[in-house]
Amino acid sequence: MKNKLFSGESINIEYKVEMPKKSEKYMKTVVAFANGRGGRIVFGVDDKTLNIVGMNPDTIFQTMDSITNAISDSCEPKIYPDVTLQSIDDKTIIVVEIHPGPMRPYYIKNKGLVDGTYVRVAGTSRHAEGYMLKELILEGQNRYFDNEPCEYLEINEDDIKDLCDKMKKIAIENTWNDEEKAAIRDVTKNILITWGILKEDNGKIIPTNAYALLTGKMQIQPTIQCAVFKGKTRAYFVDRREFSGPIQDQVQLAFQYVLEKINMGMQIKGIYRQDVYELPINSVRELIANAVAHRNYLEPGNIQVAIFDDRLEVTSPGMLLNTVSIKKMIEGYSRLRNPAIANAFAYMKIIEKWGTGIPRILRECKEYGLKKPELIDFDGDFRVNMYRREEKSKTTQTTTQTTTQTTTQTTTQITTQTTIKLTKNDHEILQVIQNNPALSQKEIAMELGWTVDRVKYYLNKMKKQEAIRRIGSSHKGYWELLIKL
């Protein structure tokens, strides 16, 4: 008990050397604890030195009553603390424990809801910003932002069918086994209602915020900001992009961006050459998808995907939910902030089973021989750092050279004599090129109904595989196939 109480102020412990004359000085912390994960206020300990000063033994019971009454009278809804005494080194302190409240938001009564609501951020009690207050209100009513009606958006049956068809198409594209592809069921209007993407009100179908996000029709549609930085800080940009549109498309585009920017080596399996990225790509995709599925959409910020010399950094707006901790996440615990989006992403095979993402990312990084990823809950955001190998992060050329010279020579010889293993998407692009080698990347995208970024990713990958090459300029040249289909 002593170690926990005297380890320094944190997200759930605060010290007061004495009971302040004005209760408002600690009431902010009381409501912040009730609005969060709970916590303790310890009276009789110096907050700077952690020296145990103790409380006046002659008036200590009156002090306890005063604290209990002040909390009961000052807070709305009412908060009932556990107030206890603890003796240490012949001195007695008062420990006030505030439990997480089920009727959020809690606020200081005489300040009112807007001005009197506080939350705990980075070990301090802060006034709740507008978006924080809105989330607390929804949480207290057991509601979710993505399930709320999108009042300004009008839809019809064709709009609903279009989303259903697109979702099934993505689910099929993200499924590799033919048997599993055949088992993917159609999405219907009723399923979207069940998931919370649509709502039915007096026979009228109303889109929710989840529908707006999945179709890219939010009034202020969030984006994913991607960048490459020189070195290990944000001092110098090398490249940056921003992806908008439907959030499921943003996941794919941001994922492709990372694949284009990180290093790729190779290994030989049997007679085939196989591309091997420096980071476990399934985990990279999972990181980005989780950031999109679990972010706080009430907060105005955007998801940031940043590539440094030593790490991939994915930052998602919004603190962890009150019942979620980093320790619980590592153990596989998950609580949905956006259940409608999570249902849609699970159907489209963008995320796996809920709660399995972080443990799988940790396991895959360990299998890759990488440093353990870092999970950080800080200053209103959540961040995951996935670390690169230092010796492989300087340039793509350096990474490729980490394969021994003998292996590289053998790979080149085998490539000229054997067939490169290609995916279904590779074949689709190669077939279009074979029919018309003069097509540009944009024209190939139009032909396939893909995004240009997706086409660029596969073309770059196959150029590295030496399956194709570009002859001439990007505008007046043509594609040459180096393999037989």
XYZ file of N, CA and C in Angstrom, residues 118-343:
678
model
N -14.159 18.214 -15.497
C -12.707 18.037 -15.584
C -12.376 16.580 -15.877
N -11.225 16.378 -16.510
C -10.741 15.029 -16.815
C -9.280 14.939 -16.405
N -8.810 13.720 -16.276
C -7.427 13.481 -15.868
C -6.584 13.212 -17.116
N -5.559 14.045 -17.332
C -4.664 13.892 -18.483
C -3.234 14.042 -17.994
N -2.423 13.006 -18.229
C -0.997 13.048 -17.914
C -0.736 13.473 -16.469
N -1.521 12.946 -15.530
C -1.277 13.204 -14.124
C -1.784 14.527 -13.600
N -2.544 15.262 -14.412
C -3.113 16.540 -13.954
C -4.604 16.566 -14.267
N -5.318 17.410 -13.534
C -6.759 17.562 -13.764
C -6.973 18.764 -14.674
N -7.564 18.527 -15.834
C -7.752 19.578 -16.827
C -9.230 19.787 -17.140
N -9.543 21.013 -17.482
C -10.900 21.318 -17.914
C -11.205 20.524 -19.183
N -12.347 19.869 -19.215
C -12.720 19.038 -20.366
C -13.074 19.916 -21.563
N -12.375 19.689 -22.670
C -12.711 20.407 -23.899
C -14.054 19.909 -24.426
N -14.600 20.657 -25.390
C -15.937 20.352 -25.900
C -16.106 18.919 -26.354
N -15.137 18.420 -27.128
C -15.280 17.060 -27.652
C -15.193 16.024 -26.534
N -14.385 16.317 -25.492
C -14.298 15.402 -24.345
C -15.624 15.344 -23.607
N -16.243 16.515 -23.436
C -17.533 16.580 -22.747
C -18.588 15.794 -23.520
N -18.598 15.934 -24.841
C -19.570 15.205 -25.663
C -19.397 13.698 -25.504
N -18.142 13.234 -25.480
C -17.911 11.798 -25.338
C -18.341 11.315 -23.954
N -18.078 12.125 -22.921
C -18.513 11.751 -21.575
C -20.036 11.647 -21.495
N -20.734 12.578 -22.151
C -22.204 12.545 -22.166
C -22.697 11.263 -22.836
N -22.109 10.929 -23.992
C -22.500 9.701 -24.694
C -22.195 8.476 -23.844
N -21.020 8.483 -23.218
C -20.611 7.338 -22.405
C -21.550 7.150 -21.223
N -21.935 8.267 -20.595
C -22.838 8.191 -19.447
C -24.217 7.664 -19.813
N -24.589 7.814 -21.090
C -25.892 7.338 -21.571
C -25.770 6.023 -22.341
N -24.569 5.428 -22.282
C -24.296 4.158 -22.972
C -24.582 4.260 -24.471
N -24.143 5.385 -25.051
C -24.293 5.611 -26.491
C -22.914 5.774 -27.118
N -22.885 5.673 -28.460
C -21.619 5.757 -29.193
C -21.756 6.771 -30.324
N -20.686 7.529 -30.543
C -20.732 8.558 -31.580
C -21.040 7.964 -32.944
N -20.432 6.833 -33.277
C -20.639 6.295 -34.631
C -22.046 5.748 -34.832
N -22.769 5.487 -33.728
C -24.166 5.031 -33.814
C -25.171 6.172 -33.875
N -24.707 7.402 -33.647
C -25.617 8.547 -33.601
C -26.079 8.924 -35.015
N -27.337 9.369 -35.179
C -27.828 9.764 -36.512
C -27.011 10.907 -37.098
N -26.757 10.824 -38.382
C -26.087 11.911 -39.105
C -27.194 12.787 -39.708
N -27.564 13.832 -38.992
C -28.780 14.586 -39.278
C -28.803 15.230 -40.666
N -27.659 15.677 -41.146
C -27.624 16.456 -42.392
C -27.583 15.580 -43.645
N -27.442 14.281 -43.487
C -27.211 13.402 -44.638
C -28.502 12.704 -45.057
N -28.845 12.817 -46.320
C -30.006 12.127 -46.896
C -29.522 10.985 -47.781
N -30.154 9.816 -47.667
C -29.754 8.677 -48.491
C -30.984 8.005 -49.082
N -30.742 7.179 -50.116
C -31.818 6.403 -50.728
C -31.373 4.946 -50.847
N -32.236 4.136 -51.420
C -31.950 2.698 -51.526
C -30.712 2.427 -52.374
N -30.502 3.224 -53.426
C -29.314 3.036 -54.278
C -28.038 3.317 -53.497
N -28.071 4.340 -52.642
C -26.900 4.659 -51.819
C -26.572 3.495 -50.885
N -27.609 2.918 -50.302
C -27.411 1.797 -49.376
C -26.844 0.594 -50.109
N -27.399 0.293 -51.275
C -26.913 -0.848 -52.052
C -25.465 -0.640 -52.487
N -25.132 0.585 -52.841
C -23.764 0.885 -53.272
C -22.768 0.600 -52.153
N -23.098 1.016 -50.922
C -22.206 0.738 -49.795
C -22.115 -0.760 -49.536
N -23.250 -1.450 -49.574
C -23.254 -2.904 -49.363
C -22.363 -3.614 -50.371
N -22.482 -3.238 -51.648
C -21.685 -3.861 -52.707
C -20.194 -3.589 -52.520
N -19.857 -2.344 -52.156
C -18.448 -1.992 -51.968
C -17.838 -2.732 -50.784
N -18.620 -2.883 -49.736
C -18.118 -3.604 -48.570
C -17.848 -5.068 -48.895
N -18.747 -5.679 -49.657
C -18.522 -7.080 -50.020
C -17.306 -7.206 -50.937
N -17.134 -6.267 -51.850
C -15.981 -6.298 -52.751
C -14.673 -6.234 -51.967
N -14.620 -5.364 -50.969
C -13.413 -5.240 -50.151
C -13.190 -6.520 -49.345
N -14.273 -7.096 -48.817
C -14.150 -8.342 -48.050
C -13.555 -9.450 -48.909
N -13.998 -9.531 -50.155
C -13.469 -10.561 -51.071
C -11.998 -10.284 -51.399
N -11.658 -9.013 -51.644
C -10.276 -8.662 -51.956
C -9.330 -8.971 -50.800
N -9.846 -8.884 -49.580
C -9.011 -9.132 -48.411
C -9.046 -10.581 -47.944
N -9.653 -11.456 -48.734
C -9.715 -12.879 -48.418
C -8.920 -13.646 -49.462
N -7.999 -14.497 -49.014
C -7.092 -15.163 -49.958
C -7.556 -16.560 -50.338
N -8.313 -17.208 -49.488
C -8.748 -18.573 -49.736
C -10.048 -18.579 -50.534
N -10.082 -19.343 -51.649
C -11.274 -19.373 -52.514
C -12.507 -19.864 -51.771
N -12.314 -20.818 -50.877
C -13.452 -21.346 -50.122
C -14.026 -20.271 -49.198
N -13.128 -19.494 -48.585
C -13.590 -18.417 -47.699
C -14.241 -17.296 -48.498
N -13.720 -17.027 -49.687
C -14.339 -16.016 -50.549
C -15.782 -16.383 -50.852
N -15.990 -17.645 -51.185
C -17.337 -18.104 -51.547
C -18.294 -18.038 -50.363
N -17.735 -18.077 -49.143
C -18.587 -18.089 -47.947
C -18.969 -16.684 -47.484
N -18.399 -15.654 -48.094
C -18.709 -14.286 -47.661
C -20.155 -13.956 -48.035
N -20.924 -13.584 -47.060
C -22.344 -13.309 -47.291
C -22.529 -11.874 -47.800
N -23.664 -11.656 -48.434
C -24.005 -10.301 -48.875
C -24.305 -9.427 -47.658
N -23.997 -8.144 -47.795
C -24.414 -7.178 -46.783
C -25.764 -6.627 -47.228
N -26.684 -6.537 -46.309
C -28.021 -6.025 -46.627
C -28.334 -4.807 -45.758
N -29.413 -4.142 -46.099
C -29.858 -2.991 -45.315
C -30.102 -3.388 -43.866
N -30.725 -4.546 -43.659
C -31.025 -4.981 -42.290
C -29.755 -5.256 -41.489
N -28.738 -5.780 -42.163
C -27.460 -6.018 -41.477
C -26.832 -4.689 -41.069
N -26.890 -3.696 -41.956
C -26.348 -2.374 -41.628
C -27.095 -1.762 -40.445
N -28.396 -2.021 -40.356
C -29.177 -1.537 -39.211
C -28.725 -2.247 -37.933
N -28.534 -3.556 -38.036
C -28.073 -4.334 -36.879
C -26.721 -3.841 -36.386
N -25.832 -3.522 -37.290
C -24.486 -3.055 -36.928
C -24.490 -1.623 -36.405
N -25.542 -0.855 -36.676
C -25.584 0.532 -36.246
C -25.095 1.511 -37.295
N -24.929 1.046 -38.534
C -24.515 1.928 -39.632
C -25.728 2.686 -40.169
N -26.895 2.073 -40.035
C -28.170 2.728 -40.347
C -29.083 2.610 -39.141
N -30.073 3.507 -39.066
C -31.104 3.425 -38.038
C -32.476 3.519 -38.703
N -33.460 2.915 -38.078
C -34.832 2.988 -38.591
C -35.679 3.775 -37.605
N -36.341 4.813 -38.098
C -37.157 5.671 -37.237
C -38.498 5.934 -37.926
N -39.554 5.338 -37.368
C -40.901 5.489 -37.936
C -40.939 5.114 -39.419
N -40.276 4.009 -39.742
C -40.284 3.515 -41.109
C -39.289 4.195 -42.035
N -38.594 5.211 -41.558
C -37.604 5.918 -42.375
C -36.197 5.459 -42.005
N -35.373 5.226 -43.014
C -34.002 4.800 -42.793
C -33.105 6.039 -42.676
N -32.372 6.108 -41.574
C -31.522 7.265 -41.294
C -30.070 6.817 -41.229
N -29.181 7.507 -41.918
C -27.756 7.142 -41.828
C -27.166 7.615 -40.502
N -26.218 6.866 -39.977
C -25.517 7.273 -38.764
C -24.152 7.865 -39.146
N -23.424 8.301 -38.136
C -22.084 8.825 -38.384
C -21.170 7.756 -38.973
N -21.414 6.499 -38.607
C -20.613 5.405 -39.186
C -20.823 5.338 -40.693
N -22.070 5.497 -41.140
C -22.345 5.499 -42.581
C -21.587 6.640 -43.253
N -21.635 7.824 -42.647
C -20.950 8.983 -43.241
C -19.453 8.746 -43.334
N -18.865 8.139 -42.314
C -17.427 7.870 -42.321
C -17.055 6.814 -43.348
N -17.899 5.792 -43.486
C -17.616 4.692 -44.430
C -17.844 5.098 -45.882
N -18.589 6.174 -46.089
C -18.827 6.652 -47.460
C -18.069 7.945 -47.764
N -17.347 8.465 -46.782
C -16.587 9.697 -46.991
C -17.446 10.942 -47.051
N -18.622 10.911 -46.399
C -19.575 12.021 -46.523
C -19.760 12.823 -45.238
N -18.850 12.663 -44.275
C -18.909 13.517 -43.087
C -18.666 14.958 -43.506
N -19.303 15.889 -42.820
C -19.086 17.298 -43.151
C -17.618 17.669 -43.043
N -16.973 17.204 -41.996
C -15.518 17.351 -41.890
C -14.956 15.937 -41.789
N -14.650 15.358 -42.954
C -14.179 13.973 -42.996
C -12.743 13.895 -42.472
N -12.484 13.058 -41.452
C -11.120 12.924 -40.946
C -10.208 12.307 -42.004
N -8.927 12.541 -41.887
C -7.956 12.019 -42.834
C -6.846 11.278 -42.086
N -6.006 10.609 -42.852
C -4.767 10.039 -42.305
C -3.604 10.816 -42.902
N -2.786 11.389 -42.045
C -1.610 12.137 -42.481
C -0.389 11.227 -42.380
N 0.315 11.073 -43.492
C 1.490 10.211 -43.536
C 2.725 11.043 -43.869
N 3.853 10.664 -43.300
C 5.078 11.411 -43.563
C 6.300 10.542 -43.305
N 7.377 10.895 -44.000
C 8.695 10.312 -43.749
C 9.591 11.433 -43.243
N 10.299 11.176 -42.156
C 11.183 12.176 -41.578
C 12.634 11.704 -41.648
N 13.514 12.653 -41.784
C 14.939 12.355 -41.757
C 15.391 12.282 -40.310
N 16.051 11.205 -39.947
C 16.505 11.057 -38.571
C 15.441 10.470 -37.673
N 15.518 10.836 -36.382
C 14.631 10.258 -35.380
C 13.668 11.271 -34.773
N 13.622 12.490 -35.330
C 12.714 13.523 -34.840
C 11.908 14.080 -35.999
N 10.976 14.992 -35.697
C 10.134 15.592 -36.726
C 10.720 16.887 -37.288
N 12.022 17.067 -37.152
C 12.652 18.321 -37.579
C 12.640 18.493 -39.095
N 12.857 17.400 -39.853
C 13.009 17.524 -41.306
C 12.116 16.525 -42.035
N 11.206 17.056 -42.875
C 10.366 16.213 -43.728
C 11.175 15.705 -44.916
N 10.965 14.444 -45.267
C 11.471 13.906 -46.521
C 10.324 13.816 -47.523
N 9.148 13.426 -47.020
C 7.973 13.273 -47.886
C 6.733 13.277 -47.006
N 5.612 13.738 -47.565
C 4.365 13.667 -46.809
C 3.173 13.559 -47.743
N 2.151 12.874 -47.265
C 0.915 12.703 -48.025
C -0.251 12.739 -47.054
N -1.433 13.043 -47.562
C -2.644 13.018 -46.746
C -3.729 12.284 -47.521
N -4.351 11.312 -46.878
C -5.356 10.488 -47.540
C -6.735 10.782 -46.959
N -7.684 11.046 -47.844
C -9.052 11.345 -47.433
C -9.988 10.296 -48.030
N -11.290 10.581 -48.008
C -12.271 9.647 -48.558
C -12.782 8.685 -47.506
N -13.492 7.629 -47.916
C -14.006 6.635 -46.972
C -12.886 6.084 -46.097
N -13.171 5.870 -44.823
C -12.108 5.502 -43.892
C -11.484 4.149 -44.221
N -12.250 3.229 -44.802
C -11.667 1.937 -45.161
C -10.661 2.090 -46.300
N -10.899 3.042 -47.214
C -9.932 3.314 -48.278
C -8.681 3.985 -47.708
N -8.871 4.827 -46.705
C -7.727 5.486 -46.074
C -6.764 4.458 -45.463
N -7.329 3.425 -44.855
C -6.487 2.374 -44.265
C -5.583 1.761 -45.333
N -6.177 1.404 -46.478
C -5.415 0.758 -47.536
C -4.360 1.696 -48.119
N -4.719 2.952 -48.320
C -3.790 3.910 -48.917
C -2.621 4.204 -47.975
N -2.912 4.364 -46.692
C -1.844 4.603 -45.725
C -0.937 3.386 -45.608
N -1.512 2.211 -45.648
C -0.737 0.963 -45.600
C 0.200 0.874 -46.809
N -0.316 1.164 -47.982
C 0.504 1.135 -49.199
C 1.624 2.166 -49.121
N 1.329 3.322 -48.538
C 2.339 4.366 -48.400
C 3.510 3.845 -47.562
N 3.196 3.186 -46.450
C 4.258 2.653 -45.592
C 5.081 1.615 -46.343
N 4.411 0.737 -47.091
C 5.140 -0.295 -47.833
C 6.076 0.319 -48.867
N 5.660 1.419 -49.460
C 6.514 2.079 -50.455
C 7.745 2.720 -49.824
N 7.622 3.099 -48.536
C 8.695 3.879 -47.906
C 9.656 3.062 -47.058
N 9.228 1.892 -46.582
C 10.142 1.077 -45.784
C 10.960 0.190 -46.707
N 11.975 -0.421 -46.149
C 12.900 -1.217 -46.950
C 12.366 -2.616 -47.219
N 12.818 -3.173 -48.348
C 12.382 -4.510 -48.728
C 13.590 -5.305 -49.207
N 13.760 -6.464 -48.616
C 14.803 -7.371 -49.068
C 14.180 -8.558 -49.767
N 14.876 -9.682 -49.760
C 14.348 -10.851 -50.464
C 14.901 -12.117 -49.840
N 14.178 -13.199 -50.076
C 14.678 -14.501 -49.670
C 14.207 -15.533 -50.682
N 14.929 -16.640 -50.763
C 14.595 -17.703 -51.713
C 13.874 -18.828 -50.985
N 12.698 -19.199 -51.506
C 11.959 -20.348 -50.982
C 11.754 -21.317 -52.130
N 12.497 -22.418 -52.106
C 12.433 -23.343 -53.231
C 12.986 -22.682 -54.478
N 12.173 -22.616 -55.523
C 12.622 -21.983 -56.764
C 12.076 -20.560 -56.890
N 11.371 -20.087 -55.860
C 10.755 -18.767 -55.932
C 11.538 -17.732 -55.136
N 11.495 -16.516 -55.627
C 12.028 -15.386 -54.886
C 10.869 -14.717 -54.153
N 11.047 -14.416 -52.886
C 9.968 -13.843 -52.083
C 10.420 -12.512 -51.494
N 9.557 -11.479 -51.670
C 9.852 -10.181 -51.068
C 9.664 -10.269 -49.558
N 10.572 -9.666 -48.819
C 10.476 -9.636 -47.364
C 10.703 -8.203 -46.902
N 9.679 -7.611 -46.321
C 9.802 -6.246 -45.802
C 10.507 -6.263 -44.450
N 11.079 -5.116 -44.093
C 11.814 -5.024 -42.835
C 10.895 -5.061 -41.620
N 9.612 -4.758 -41.805
C 8.628 -4.820 -40.725
C 7.560 -5.851 -41.072
N 6.954 -6.502 -40.099
C 5.869 -7.457 -40.381
C 4.653 -6.711 -40.928
N 4.376 -6.888 -42.211
C 3.388 -6.026 -42.871
C 1.971 -6.251 -42.359
N 1.651 -7.470 -41.903
C 0.314 -7.686 -41.335
C 0.122 -6.845 -40.070
N 1.201 -6.704 -39.304
C 1.131 -5.893 -38.091
C 1.053 -4.410 -38.422
N 1.746 -4.002 -39.483
C 1.672 -2.603 -39.919
C 0.229 -2.265 -40.288
N -0.381 -3.131 -41.047
C -1.765 -2.907 -41.477
C -2.708 -2.890 -40.266
N -2.461 -3.803 -39.334
C -3.303 -3.885 -38.130
C -3.195 -2.601 -37.301
N -1.983 -2.060 -37.195
C -1.787 -0.814 -36.443
C -2.626 0.314 -37.024
N -2.558 0.466 -38.344
C -3.290 1.545 -39.003
C -4.792 1.318 -38.899
N -5.219 0.078 -39.126
C -6.657 -0.238 -39.053
C -7.204 -0.016 -37.648
N -6.443 -0.411 -36.626
C -6.889 -0.203 -35.242
C -7.000 1.274 -34.911
N -6.051 2.060 -35.421
C -6.098 3.504 -35.179
C -7.383 4.107 -35.742
N -7.780 3.645 -36.928
C -8.996 4.157 -37.571
C -10.249 3.646 -36.864
N -10.238 2.390 -36.467
C -11.433 1.790 -35.857
C -11.684 2.292 -34.439
N -10.609 2.642 -33.716
C -10.758 2.943 -32.292
C -10.509 4.404 -31.932
N -10.260 5.264 -32.905
C -9.981 6.660 -32.579
C -11.230 7.366 -32.076
N -11.040 8.513 -31.445
C -12.164 9.342 -30.995
C -12.529 10.281 -32.143
N -13.677 10.032 -32.775
C -14.090 10.847 -33.925
C -14.695 12.187 -33.510
N -14.904 12.393 -32.220
C -15.336 13.700 -31.759
C -14.164 14.675 -31.694
N -12.966 14.132 -31.536
C -11.778 14.988 -31.477
C -11.417 15.444 -32.886
N -11.079 16.712 -33.067
C -10.852 17.249 -34.411
C -9.541 16.829 -35.076
N -8.624 16.201 -34.370
C -7.331 15.844 -34.949
C -7.433 14.703 -35.941
N -6.306 14.412 -36.619
C -6.224 13.328 -37.601
C -5.231 12.274 -37.153
N -5.412 11.074 -37.659
C -4.442 10.004 -37.425
C -3.153 10.369 -38.150
N -2.024 10.114 -37.511
C -0.722 10.399 -38.113
C 0.105 9.121 -38.182
N 0.631 8.857 -39.373
C 1.520 7.717 -39.597
C 2.870 8.291 -40.000
N 3.858 8.172 -39.127
C 5.151 8.808 -39.348
C 6.254 7.750 -39.389
N 7.126 7.864 -40.384
C 8.239 6.934 -40.552
C 9.540 7.673 -40.251
N 10.274 7.178 -39.259
C 11.565 7.730 -38.879
C 12.652 6.699 -39.197
N 13.898 7.101 -39.019
C 14.990 6.171 -39.277
C 14.912 4.936 -38.382
N 14.376 5.119 -37.188
C 14.404 4.016 -36.228
C 13.047 3.399 -35.931
N 11.942 3.995 -36.473
C 10.639 3.479 -36.063
C 9.523 3.912 -37.014
N 8.415 3.169 -36.931
C 7.140 3.556 -37.518
C 6.259 3.985 -36.359
N 5.690 5.183 -36.457
C 4.912 5.752 -35.356
C 3.483 6.013 -35.823
N 2.499 5.398 -35.157
C 1.089 5.576 -35.503
C 0.381 6.217 -34.308
N -0.150 7.422 -34.521
C -0.783 8.184 -33.450
C -2.268 8.361 -33.752
N -3.096 8.009 -32.775
C -4.543 8.059 -32.945
C -5.148 9.052 -31.960
N -6.003 9.977 -32.416
C -6.615 10.952 -31.511
C -7.544 10.284 -30.488
N -7.405 10.690 -29.252
C -8.289 10.173 -28.217
C -7.547 9.325 -27.200
N -7.747 9.634 -25.928
C -7.166 8.820 -24.861
C -7.821 7.441 -24.850
N -7.174 6.499 -24.170
C -7.793 5.195 -23.979
C -9.080 5.351 -23.195
N -10.045 4.511 -23.488
C -11.297 4.532 -22.744
C -11.046 4.171 -21.277
N -11.976 4.566 -20.414
C -11.732 4.496 -18.974
C -11.430 3.103 -18.441
N -12.025 2.081 -19.020
C -11.781 0.725 -18.512
C -10.618 0.039 -19.215
N -9.961 0.754 -20.118
C -8.875 0.164 -20.902
C -7.538 0.699 -20.396
N -6.576 -0.176 -20.252
C -5.216 0.222 -19.900
C -4.256 -0.481 -20.853
N -3.031 0.013 -20.908
C -2.030 -0.602 -21.778
C -1.769 -2.050 -21.340
N -1.728 -2.272 -20.044
C -1.516 -3.635 -19.541
C -2.626 -4.567 -20.023
N -3.880 -4.101 -19.942
C -5.006 -4.932 -20.398
C -4.927 -5.182 -21.903
N -4.518 -4.158 -22.682
C -4.419 -4.323 -24.132
C -3.393 -5.390 -24.486
N -2.261 -5.390 -23.792
C -1.220 -6.386 -24.046
C -1.741 -7.790 -23.766
N -2.648 -7.892 -22.800
C -3.231 -9.192 -22.447
C -4.400 -9.574 -23.354
N -4.791 -8.662 -24.281
C -5.840 -8.997 -25.237
C -7.194 -8.396 -24.945
N -7.274 -7.511 -23.939
C -8.559 -6.886 -23.615
C -8.866 -5.773 -24.614
N -10.125 -5.670 -25.013
C -10.532 -4.620 -25.933
C -11.925 -4.141 -25.575
N -12.116 -2.825 -25.681
C -13.454 -2.255 -25.514
C -13.700 -1.339 -26.705
N -14.835 -1.505 -27.355
C -15.093 -0.798 -28.601
C -15.539 0.638 -28.345
N -14.853 1.575 -28.980
C -15.281 2.971 -28.938
C -16.254 3.240 -30.075
N -16.086 2.516 -31.190
C -16.925 2.690 -32.384
C -17.419 1.323 -32.858
N -18.434 0.758 -32.198
C -18.858 -0.610 -32.522
C -19.365 -0.784 -33.938
N -20.039 0.221 -34.505
C -20.549 0.095 -35.873
C -19.393 -0.011 -36.862
N -18.379 0.828 -36.690
C -17.206 0.784 -37.563
C -16.458 -0.525 -37.362
N -16.347 -0.973 -36.109
C -15.657 -2.235 -35.834
C -16.361 -3.406 -36.522
N -17.697 -3.416 -36.499
C -18.449 -4.474 -37.195
C -18.175 -4.444 -38.690
